[in-house]
Amino acid sequence: MPRSNRPRRSAGGAGDDDESGLERLLSGWKRTEVRRGITWNVQPVSAASAVKAYACPGCSVPIAPGTAHLVTWRADGVMGDASDLAARRHWHTHCWRIGA
């Protein structure tokens, strides 16, 4: 019998497709760093996942699509995870490391 190339659905059904942007962003290789007394969530974005252009706040040079970089957002904000996530920024890896 030929193999089916269709993705298999989990037992949870259609509810699995309703994953929020917050849950998607919080998954993966996220880590926490402290800079100047502020705790930051830092998540790498692979070159394959980088599909939009962003302006790096460290150097103001655009991050081109297809360029691996970091996404950062406050981990200790008082307004909650959703507003902190909405204020996230995309940095060149080098700019974040040097603390630009």
PDB file of C-alpha atoms in Angstrom:
ATOM      1  CA  MET A   1       0.000   0.000   0.000  1.00  0.00           C
ATOM      2  CA  PRO A   2       1.401   3.458  -0.884  1.00  0.00           C
ATOM      3  CA  ARG A   3       2.453   5.788   1.876  1.00  0.00           C
ATOM      4  CA  SER A   4       0.220   8.757   2.706  1.00  0.00           C
ATOM      5  CA  ASN A   5       1.995  12.138   2.652  1.00  0.00           C
ATOM      6  CA  ARG A   6      -0.773  13.875   4.562  1.00  0.00           C
ATOM      7  CA  PRO A   7       0.069  15.136   8.042  1.00  0.00           C
ATOM      8  CA  ARG A   8      -1.568  13.166  10.791  1.00  0.00           C
ATOM      9  CA  ARG A   9      -3.878  14.964  13.218  1.00  0.00           C
ATOM     10  CA  SER A  10      -3.368  14.437  16.915  1.00  0.00           C
ATOM     11  CA  ALA A  11      -6.100  13.089  19.152  1.00  0.00           C
ATOM     12  CA  GLY A  12      -6.859  16.657  20.306  1.00  0.00           C
ATOM     13  CA  GLY A  13      -8.570  17.491  17.026  1.00  0.00           C
ATOM     14  CA  ALA A  14      -9.068  21.001  15.640  1.00  0.00           C
ATOM     15  CA  GLY A  15      -8.195  22.709  18.953  1.00  0.00           C
ATOM     16  CA  ASP A  16      -4.499  22.205  18.241  1.00  0.00           C
ATOM     17  CA  ASP A  17      -4.635  24.748  15.406  1.00  0.00           C
ATOM     18  CA  ASP A  18      -5.788  27.513  17.773  1.00  0.00           C
ATOM     19  CA  GLU A  19      -2.364  28.000  19.334  1.00  0.00           C
ATOM     20  CA  SER A  20      -1.847  31.689  20.120  1.00  0.00           C
ATOM     21  CA  GLY A  21       1.104  33.749  18.927  1.00  0.00           C
ATOM     22  CA  LEU A  22       2.273  34.053  22.519  1.00  0.00           C
ATOM     23  CA  GLU A  23       2.510  30.280  22.973  1.00  0.00           C
ATOM     24  CA  ARG A  24       4.274  29.873  19.632  1.00  0.00           C
ATOM     25  CA  LEU A  25       6.846  32.539  20.477  1.00  0.00           C
ATOM     26  CA  LEU A  26       7.450  31.242  23.985  1.00  0.00           C
ATOM     27  CA  SER A  27       8.281  27.772  22.697  1.00  0.00           C
ATOM     28  CA  GLY A  28      11.673  26.877  21.301  1.00  0.00           C
ATOM     29  CA  TRP A  29      15.145  27.892  22.450  1.00  0.00           C
ATOM     30  CA  LYS A  30      14.091  30.851  24.578  1.00  0.00           C
ATOM     31  CA  ARG A  31      16.431  31.908  27.368  1.00  0.00           C
ATOM     32  CA  THR A  32      16.450  34.659  29.978  1.00  0.00           C
ATOM     33  CA  GLU A  33      19.199  37.285  30.327  1.00  0.00           C
ATOM     34  CA  VAL A  34      19.658  40.210  32.704  1.00  0.00           C
ATOM     35  CA  ARG A  35      20.900  43.474  31.186  1.00  0.00           C
ATOM     36  CA  ARG A  36      21.307  46.669  33.200  1.00  0.00           C
ATOM     37  CA  GLY A  37      19.041  45.296  35.921  1.00  0.00           C
ATOM     38  CA  ILE A  38      16.228  44.320  33.522  1.00  0.00           C
ATOM     39  CA  THR A  39      15.333  40.693  32.817  1.00  0.00           C
ATOM     40  CA  TRP A  40      14.862  39.924  29.103  1.00  0.00           C
ATOM     41  CA  ASN A  41      13.552  36.907  27.232  1.00  0.00           C
ATOM     42  CA  VAL A  42      15.823  36.176  24.275  1.00  0.00           C
ATOM     43  CA  GLN A  43      14.825  33.820  21.479  1.00  0.00           C
ATOM     44  CA  PRO A  44      16.927  33.079  18.400  1.00  0.00           C
ATOM     45  CA  VAL A  45      15.269  33.160  14.984  1.00  0.00           C
ATOM     46  CA  SER A  46      16.824  30.904  12.342  1.00  0.00           C
ATOM     47  CA  ALA A  47      17.565  32.161   8.846  1.00  0.00           C
ATOM     48  CA  ALA A  48      14.857  29.877   7.462  1.00  0.00           C
ATOM     49  CA  SER A  49      12.266  31.345   9.847  1.00  0.00           C
ATOM     50  CA  ALA A  50      13.223  34.982   9.207  1.00  0.00           C
ATOM     51  CA  VAL A  51      10.795  35.983   6.464  1.00  0.00           C
ATOM     52  CA  LYS A  52      10.325  39.718   7.154  1.00  0.00           C
ATOM     53  CA  ALA A  53      12.654  42.706   7.348  1.00  0.00           C
ATOM     54  CA  TYR A  54      13.101  44.382  10.740  1.00  0.00           C
ATOM     55  CA  ALA A  55      15.095  47.402  11.938  1.00  0.00           C
ATOM     56  CA  CYS A  56      17.663  46.500  14.587  1.00  0.00           C
ATOM     57  CA  PRO A  57      17.322  48.888  17.564  1.00  0.00           C
ATOM     58  CA  GLY A  58      21.049  48.539  18.291  1.00  0.00           C
ATOM     59  CA  CYS A  59      22.419  49.807  14.988  1.00  0.00           C
ATOM     60  CA  SER A  60      19.308  50.948  13.057  1.00  0.00           C
ATOM     61  CA  VAL A  61      20.403  48.811  10.102  1.00  0.00           C
ATOM     62  CA  PRO A  62      17.649  46.620   8.622  1.00  0.00           C
ATOM     63  CA  ILE A  63      17.731  42.890   9.314  1.00  0.00           C
ATOM     64  CA  ALA A  64      17.120  41.381   5.888  1.00  0.00           C
ATOM     65  CA  PRO A  65      14.783  38.423   5.388  1.00  0.00           C
ATOM     66  CA  GLY A  66      16.747  35.172   5.588  1.00  0.00           C
ATOM     67  CA  THR A  67      19.149  36.536   8.230  1.00  0.00           C
ATOM     68  CA  ALA A  68      19.383  34.732  11.565  1.00  0.00           C
ATOM     69  CA  HIS A  69      18.802  37.121  14.492  1.00  0.00           C
ATOM     70  CA  LEU A  70      17.370  37.414  18.008  1.00  0.00           C
ATOM     71  CA  VAL A  71      13.955  38.465  19.286  1.00  0.00           C
ATOM     72  CA  THR A  72      13.939  40.074  22.738  1.00  0.00           C
ATOM     73  CA  TRP A  73      11.196  41.208  25.090  1.00  0.00           C
ATOM     74  CA  ARG A  74      10.987  42.107  28.776  1.00  0.00           C
ATOM     75  CA  ALA A  75      10.453  39.218  31.145  1.00  0.00           C
ATOM     76  CA  ASP A  76       9.712  41.360  34.199  1.00  0.00           C
ATOM     77  CA  GLY A  77       7.180  43.824  32.820  1.00  0.00           C
ATOM     78  CA  VAL A  78       4.346  44.912  35.072  1.00  0.00           C
ATOM     79  CA  MET A  79       1.762  45.045  32.261  1.00  0.00           C
ATOM     80  CA  GLY A  80       1.778  41.287  31.649  1.00  0.00           C
ATOM     81  CA  ASP A  81       3.122  38.861  29.072  1.00  0.00           C
ATOM     82  CA  ALA A  82       0.857  39.984  26.218  1.00  0.00           C
ATOM     83  CA  SER A  83       1.965  43.636  26.308  1.00  0.00           C
ATOM     84  CA  ASP A  84       5.616  42.675  26.789  1.00  0.00           C
ATOM     85  CA  LEU A  85       5.371  40.375  23.794  1.00  0.00           C
ATOM     86  CA  ALA A  86       3.771  43.151  21.722  1.00  0.00           C
ATOM     87  CA  ALA A  87       6.796  45.349  22.538  1.00  0.00           C
ATOM     88  CA  ARG A  88       9.369  42.763  21.406  1.00  0.00           C
ATOM     89  CA  ARG A  89      12.309  43.826  19.241  1.00  0.00           C
ATOM     90  CA  HIS A  90      14.412  42.042  16.632  1.00  0.00           C
ATOM     91  CA  TRP A  91      18.182  42.465  17.054  1.00  0.00           C
ATOM     92  CA  HIS A  92      21.250  41.415  15.088  1.00  0.00           C
ATOM     93  CA  THR A  93      22.943  38.761  17.227  1.00  0.00           C
ATOM     94  CA  HIS A  94      26.161  40.794  17.337  1.00  0.00           C
ATOM     95  CA  CYS A  95      24.384  44.014  18.353  1.00  0.00           C
ATOM     96  CA  TRP A  96      22.661  42.240  21.251  1.00  0.00           C
ATOM     97  CA  ARG A  97      25.923  40.634  22.413  1.00  0.00           C
ATOM     98  CA  ILE A  98      27.838  43.916  22.507  1.00  0.00           C
ATOM     99  CA  GLY A  99      24.941  45.640  24.259  1.00  0.00           C
ATOM    100  CA  ALA A 100      24.448  48.321  21.632  1.00  0.00           C
TER     101      ALA A 100
END
